[in-house]
One Martini backbone bead per residue (centre of mass of N, CA, C, O) as a GRO file, in nm:
protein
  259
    1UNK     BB    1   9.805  11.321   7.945
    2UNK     BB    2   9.997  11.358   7.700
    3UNK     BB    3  10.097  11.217   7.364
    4UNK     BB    4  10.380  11.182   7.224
    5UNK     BB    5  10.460  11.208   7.002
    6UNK     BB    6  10.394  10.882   6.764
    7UNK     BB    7  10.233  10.774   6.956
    8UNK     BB    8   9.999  10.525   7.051
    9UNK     BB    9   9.725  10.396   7.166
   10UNK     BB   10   9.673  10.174   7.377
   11UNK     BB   11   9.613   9.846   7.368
   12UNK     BB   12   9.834   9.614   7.453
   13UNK     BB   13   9.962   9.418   7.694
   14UNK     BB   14  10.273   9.318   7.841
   15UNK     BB   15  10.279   9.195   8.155
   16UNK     BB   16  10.538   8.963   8.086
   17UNK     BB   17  10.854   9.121   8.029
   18UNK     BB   18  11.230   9.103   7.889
   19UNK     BB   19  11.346   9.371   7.768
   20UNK     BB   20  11.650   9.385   7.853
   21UNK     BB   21  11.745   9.139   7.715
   22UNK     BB   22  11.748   9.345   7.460
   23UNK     BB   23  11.981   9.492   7.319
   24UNK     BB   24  11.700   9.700   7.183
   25UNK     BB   25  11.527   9.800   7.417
   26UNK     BB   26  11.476  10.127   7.375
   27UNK     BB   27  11.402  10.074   7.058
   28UNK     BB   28  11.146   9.885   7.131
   29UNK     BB   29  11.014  10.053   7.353
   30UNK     BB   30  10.925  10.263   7.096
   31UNK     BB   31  10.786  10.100   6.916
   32UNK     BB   32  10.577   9.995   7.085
   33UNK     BB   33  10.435  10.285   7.106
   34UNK     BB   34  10.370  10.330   6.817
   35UNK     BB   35  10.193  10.049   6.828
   36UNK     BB   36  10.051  10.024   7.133
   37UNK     BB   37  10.249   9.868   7.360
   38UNK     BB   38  10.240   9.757   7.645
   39UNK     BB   39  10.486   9.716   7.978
   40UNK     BB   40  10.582   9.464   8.169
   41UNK     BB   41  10.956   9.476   8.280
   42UNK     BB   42  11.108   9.237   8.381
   43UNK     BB   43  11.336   9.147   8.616
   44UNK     BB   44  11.633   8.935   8.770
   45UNK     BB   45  11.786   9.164   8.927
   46UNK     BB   46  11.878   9.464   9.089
   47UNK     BB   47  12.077   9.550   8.873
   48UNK     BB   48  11.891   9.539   8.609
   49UNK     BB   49  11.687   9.733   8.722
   50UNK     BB   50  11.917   9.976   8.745
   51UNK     BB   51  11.941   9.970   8.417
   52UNK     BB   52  11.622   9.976   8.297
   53UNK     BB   53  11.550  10.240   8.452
   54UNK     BB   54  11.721  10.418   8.284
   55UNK     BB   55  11.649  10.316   7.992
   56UNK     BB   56  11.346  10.338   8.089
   57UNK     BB   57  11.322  10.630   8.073
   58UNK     BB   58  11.014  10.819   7.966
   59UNK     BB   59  10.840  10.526   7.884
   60UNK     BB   60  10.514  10.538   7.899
   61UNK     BB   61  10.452  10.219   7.848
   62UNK     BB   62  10.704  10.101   8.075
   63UNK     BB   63  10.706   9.896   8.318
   64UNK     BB   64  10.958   9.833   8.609
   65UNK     BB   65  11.080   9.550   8.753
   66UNK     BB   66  11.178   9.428   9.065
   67UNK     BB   67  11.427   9.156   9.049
   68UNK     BB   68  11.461   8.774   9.211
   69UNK     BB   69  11.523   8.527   9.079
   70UNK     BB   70  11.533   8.202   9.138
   71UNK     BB   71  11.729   8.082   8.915
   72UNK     BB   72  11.970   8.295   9.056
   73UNK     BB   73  11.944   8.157   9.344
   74UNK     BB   74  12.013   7.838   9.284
   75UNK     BB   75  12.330   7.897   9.103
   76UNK     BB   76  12.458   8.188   9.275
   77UNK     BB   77  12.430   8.451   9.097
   78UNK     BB   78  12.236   8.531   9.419
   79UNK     BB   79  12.253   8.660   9.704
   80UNK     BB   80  12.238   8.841  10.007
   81UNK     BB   81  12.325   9.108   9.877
   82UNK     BB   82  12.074   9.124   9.642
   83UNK     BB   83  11.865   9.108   9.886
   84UNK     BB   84  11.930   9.376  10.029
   85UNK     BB   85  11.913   9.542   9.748
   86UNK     BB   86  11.609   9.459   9.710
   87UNK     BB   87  11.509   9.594   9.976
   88UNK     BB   88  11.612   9.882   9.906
   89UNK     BB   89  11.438   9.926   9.652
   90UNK     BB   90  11.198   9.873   9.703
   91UNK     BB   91  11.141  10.181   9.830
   92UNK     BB   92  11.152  10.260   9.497
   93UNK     BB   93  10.869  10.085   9.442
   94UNK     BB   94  10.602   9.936   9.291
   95UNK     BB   95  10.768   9.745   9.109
   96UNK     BB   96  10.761   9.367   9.083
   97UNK     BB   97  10.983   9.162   8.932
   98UNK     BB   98  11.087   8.849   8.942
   99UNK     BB   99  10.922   8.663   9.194
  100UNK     BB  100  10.984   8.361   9.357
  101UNK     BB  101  10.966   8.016   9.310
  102UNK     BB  102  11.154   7.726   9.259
  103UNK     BB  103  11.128   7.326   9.275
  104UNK     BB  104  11.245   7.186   9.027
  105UNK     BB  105  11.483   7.064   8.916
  106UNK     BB  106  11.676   7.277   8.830
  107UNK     BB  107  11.644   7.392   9.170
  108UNK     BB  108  11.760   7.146   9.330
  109UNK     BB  109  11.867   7.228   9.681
  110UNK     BB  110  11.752   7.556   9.705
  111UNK     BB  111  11.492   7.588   9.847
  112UNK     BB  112  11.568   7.730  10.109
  113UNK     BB  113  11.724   7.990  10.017
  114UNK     BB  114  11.462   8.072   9.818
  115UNK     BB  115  11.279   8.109  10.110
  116UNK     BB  116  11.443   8.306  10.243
  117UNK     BB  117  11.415   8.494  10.069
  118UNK     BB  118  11.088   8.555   9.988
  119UNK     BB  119  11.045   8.643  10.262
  120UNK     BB  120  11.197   8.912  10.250
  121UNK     BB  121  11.067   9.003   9.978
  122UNK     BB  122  10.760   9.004  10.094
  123UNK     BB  123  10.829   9.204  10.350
  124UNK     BB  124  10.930   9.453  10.136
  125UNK     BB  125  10.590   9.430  10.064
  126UNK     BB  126  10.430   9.484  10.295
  127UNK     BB  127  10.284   9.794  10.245
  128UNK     BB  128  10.214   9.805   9.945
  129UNK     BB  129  10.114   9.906   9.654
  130UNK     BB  130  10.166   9.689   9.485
  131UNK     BB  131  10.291   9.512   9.182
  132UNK     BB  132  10.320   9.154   9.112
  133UNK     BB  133  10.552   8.895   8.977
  134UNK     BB  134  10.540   8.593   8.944
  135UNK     BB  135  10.661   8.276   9.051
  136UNK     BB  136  10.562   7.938   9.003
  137UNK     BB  137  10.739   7.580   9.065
  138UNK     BB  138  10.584   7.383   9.253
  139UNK     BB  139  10.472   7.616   9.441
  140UNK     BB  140  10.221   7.825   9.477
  141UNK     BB  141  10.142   7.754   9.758
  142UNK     BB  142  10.388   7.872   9.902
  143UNK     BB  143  10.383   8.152   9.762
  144UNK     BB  144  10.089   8.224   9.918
  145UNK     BB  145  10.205   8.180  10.191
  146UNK     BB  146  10.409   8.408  10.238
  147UNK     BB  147  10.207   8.635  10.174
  148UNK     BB  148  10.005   8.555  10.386
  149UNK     BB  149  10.248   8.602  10.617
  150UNK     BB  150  10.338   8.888  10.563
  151UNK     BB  151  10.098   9.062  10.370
  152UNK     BB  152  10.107   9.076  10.062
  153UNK     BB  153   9.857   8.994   9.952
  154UNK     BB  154   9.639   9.196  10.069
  155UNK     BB  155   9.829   9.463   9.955
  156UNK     BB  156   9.858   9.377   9.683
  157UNK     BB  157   9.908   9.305   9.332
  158UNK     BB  158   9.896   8.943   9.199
  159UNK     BB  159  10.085   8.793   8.975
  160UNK     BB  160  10.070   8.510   8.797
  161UNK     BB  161  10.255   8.365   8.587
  162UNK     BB  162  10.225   8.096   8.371
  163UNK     BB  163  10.035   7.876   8.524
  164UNK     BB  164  10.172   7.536   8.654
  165UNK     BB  165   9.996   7.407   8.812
  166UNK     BB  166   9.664   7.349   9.004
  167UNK     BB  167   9.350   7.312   9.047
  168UNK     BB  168   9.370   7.408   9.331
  169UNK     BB  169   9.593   7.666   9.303
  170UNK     BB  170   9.399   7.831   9.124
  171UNK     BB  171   9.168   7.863   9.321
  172UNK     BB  172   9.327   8.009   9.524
  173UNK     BB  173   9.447   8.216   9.347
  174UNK     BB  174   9.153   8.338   9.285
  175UNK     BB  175   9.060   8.348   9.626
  176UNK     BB  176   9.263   8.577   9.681
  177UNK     BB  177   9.305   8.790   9.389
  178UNK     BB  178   9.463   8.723   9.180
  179UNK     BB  179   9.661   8.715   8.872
  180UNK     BB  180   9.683   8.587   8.533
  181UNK     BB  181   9.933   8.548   8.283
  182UNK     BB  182   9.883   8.460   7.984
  183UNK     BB  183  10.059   8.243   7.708
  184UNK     BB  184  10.086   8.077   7.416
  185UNK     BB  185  10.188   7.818   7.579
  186UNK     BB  186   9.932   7.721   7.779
  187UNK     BB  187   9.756   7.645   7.514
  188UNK     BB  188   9.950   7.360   7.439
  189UNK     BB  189   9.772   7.264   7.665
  190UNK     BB  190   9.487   7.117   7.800
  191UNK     BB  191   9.527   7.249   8.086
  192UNK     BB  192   9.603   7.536   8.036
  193UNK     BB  193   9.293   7.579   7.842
  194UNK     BB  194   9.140   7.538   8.121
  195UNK     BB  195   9.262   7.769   8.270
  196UNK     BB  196   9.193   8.002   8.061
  197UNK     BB  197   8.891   7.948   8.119
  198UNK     BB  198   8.889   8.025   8.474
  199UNK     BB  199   8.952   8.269   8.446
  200UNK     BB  200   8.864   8.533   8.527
  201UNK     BB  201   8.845   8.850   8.350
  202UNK     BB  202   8.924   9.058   8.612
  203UNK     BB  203   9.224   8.845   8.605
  204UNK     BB  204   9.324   8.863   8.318
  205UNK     BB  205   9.620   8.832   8.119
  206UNK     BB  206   9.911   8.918   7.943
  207UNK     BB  207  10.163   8.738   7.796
  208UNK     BB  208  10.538   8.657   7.648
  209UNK     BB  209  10.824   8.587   7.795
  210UNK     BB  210  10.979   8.792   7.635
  211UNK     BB  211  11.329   8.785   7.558
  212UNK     BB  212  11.566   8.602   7.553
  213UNK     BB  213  11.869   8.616   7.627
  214UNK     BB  214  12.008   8.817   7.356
  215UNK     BB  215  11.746   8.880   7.217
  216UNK     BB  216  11.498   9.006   7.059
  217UNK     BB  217  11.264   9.247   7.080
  218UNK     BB  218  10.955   9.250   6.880
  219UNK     BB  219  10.660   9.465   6.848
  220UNK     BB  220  10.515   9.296   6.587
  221UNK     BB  221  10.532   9.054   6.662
  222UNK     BB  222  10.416   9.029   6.943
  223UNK     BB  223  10.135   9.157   6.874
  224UNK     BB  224  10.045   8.924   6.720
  225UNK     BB  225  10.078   8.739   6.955
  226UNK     BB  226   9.830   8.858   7.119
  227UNK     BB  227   9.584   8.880   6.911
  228UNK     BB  228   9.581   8.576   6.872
  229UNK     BB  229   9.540   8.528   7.198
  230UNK     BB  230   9.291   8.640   7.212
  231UNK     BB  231   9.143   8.514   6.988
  232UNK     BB  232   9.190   8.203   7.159
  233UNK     BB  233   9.039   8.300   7.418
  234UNK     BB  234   8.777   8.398   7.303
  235UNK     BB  235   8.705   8.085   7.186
  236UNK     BB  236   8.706   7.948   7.468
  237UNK     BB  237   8.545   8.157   7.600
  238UNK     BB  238   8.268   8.283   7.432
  239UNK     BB  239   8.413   8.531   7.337
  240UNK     BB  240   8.436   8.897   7.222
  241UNK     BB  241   8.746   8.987   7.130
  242UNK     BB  242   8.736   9.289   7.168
  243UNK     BB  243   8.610   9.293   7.430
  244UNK     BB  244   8.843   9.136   7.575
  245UNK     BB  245   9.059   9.338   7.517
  246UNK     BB  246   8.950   9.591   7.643
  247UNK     BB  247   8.906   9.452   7.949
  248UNK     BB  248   9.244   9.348   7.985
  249UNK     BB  249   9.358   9.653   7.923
  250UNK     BB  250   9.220   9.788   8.142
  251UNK     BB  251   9.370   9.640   8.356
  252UNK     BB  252   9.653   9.693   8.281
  253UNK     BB  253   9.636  10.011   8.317
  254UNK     BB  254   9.549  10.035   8.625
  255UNK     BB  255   9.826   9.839   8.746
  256UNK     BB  256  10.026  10.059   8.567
  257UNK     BB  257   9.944  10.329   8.578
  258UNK     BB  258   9.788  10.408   8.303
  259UNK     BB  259   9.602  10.556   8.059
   0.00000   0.00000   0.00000
């Protein structure tokens, strides 16, 4: 596939980013492609899904993901309906993304409601072939039995994102297969770095969860933000920056079937 003038090869993915989010966002997402920075677009409901889609339709650096996030079904904001719509768009994507179970403070008493929900998304995934952007807050072991009795687990390429789970739950997902996306705030804390640290290099993703719904995302900053991130991972690791760079790249461009 040729490049169309002005994009830059990409180098690095930002593999769970709600670039929707942002006023800017078909401007963001071309400035991405000129800087060379690929993306995993993840959306929040299924009619987001539908208009990130039509937004980024062209977009060869930018994958969007058909979400429909555990905090808009805890609140009211998503119900019956739009699982109803995303089990209907599920056959009309590969990219799946953000859903997942949140067991937190924030969504106490909606626990049924959301793994009611979980087991339809993940049922509706179940003929494989995706790639899932997860969320599991207090919730890992149970996201990966979903996954596990729908058979979504075995099928398709599932991604943990910022992983704040157990470091049991973090063995599971790892000898399940699944892949974890790591963000700077991760590193901020003893548990992140050392989790940080334990994921296989060829399960390792790159992610900033910017920008919060209504803010902006720079792909000058965000770029800066991931280059930082390769760097402080690399040292942890004790791996070349540049290395370990383009092997996060290589998986990345992969999952998101870039070239």
């Amino acid at each position: 596939m040729r490049r169309p003038e002005g994009e830059a090869p990409v180098r690095l993915f930002d593999m769970h980013c709600h670039l929707d989010f942002a006023p800017d966002a078909r401007a963001a997402a071309d400035a991405m492609a000129a800087a060379g920075l690929g993306a995993f677009a993840t959306t929040v409901t299924p009619t987001g899904f539908e208009r990130a889609s039509a937004l980024f339709a062209g977009c060869e650096n930018v994958r969007t993901g058909l979400g429909l996030h555990p905090w808009w079904l805890a609140d009211g904001r998503c119900g019956e309906t739009d699982v109803e719509e995303f089990v209907r768009l599920a056959k009309t994507t590969r990219y799946i993304g953000e859903v997942g179970l949140d067991f937190g403070k924030r969504c106490e008493g909606s626990g049924d409601a959301q793994l009611a929900a979980f087991m339809r998304i993940a049922a509706a995934c179940a003929d494989g072939g995706r790639l899932l952007s997860l969320h599991a807050v207090k919730a890992a072991g149970c996201v990966l039995d979903v996954l596990e009795r729908t058979g979504a687990l075995a099928s398709n390429a599932c991604v943990f994102h910022w992983f704040s789970g157990t470091s049991d739950e973090l063995t599971r997902v790892i000898r399940s297969g699944c892949f974890v996306s790591v963000n700077p705030r991760m590193l901020e804390t003893k548990r992140g770095r050392a989790y940080a640290q334990a994921i296989p290099e060829d399960r390792l993703l790159l992610e900033t969860d910017m920008p919060p719904e209504g803010a902006s995302y720079d792909p000058a900053t965000e770029l800066a933000r991931l280059e930082r991130l390769v760097a402080d991972l690399a040292g942890l690791r004790r791996a070349d920056p540049p290395a370990l760079a383009a092997h996060i790249a290589d998986t990345s461009a992969r999952l998101l079937q870039l070239p």
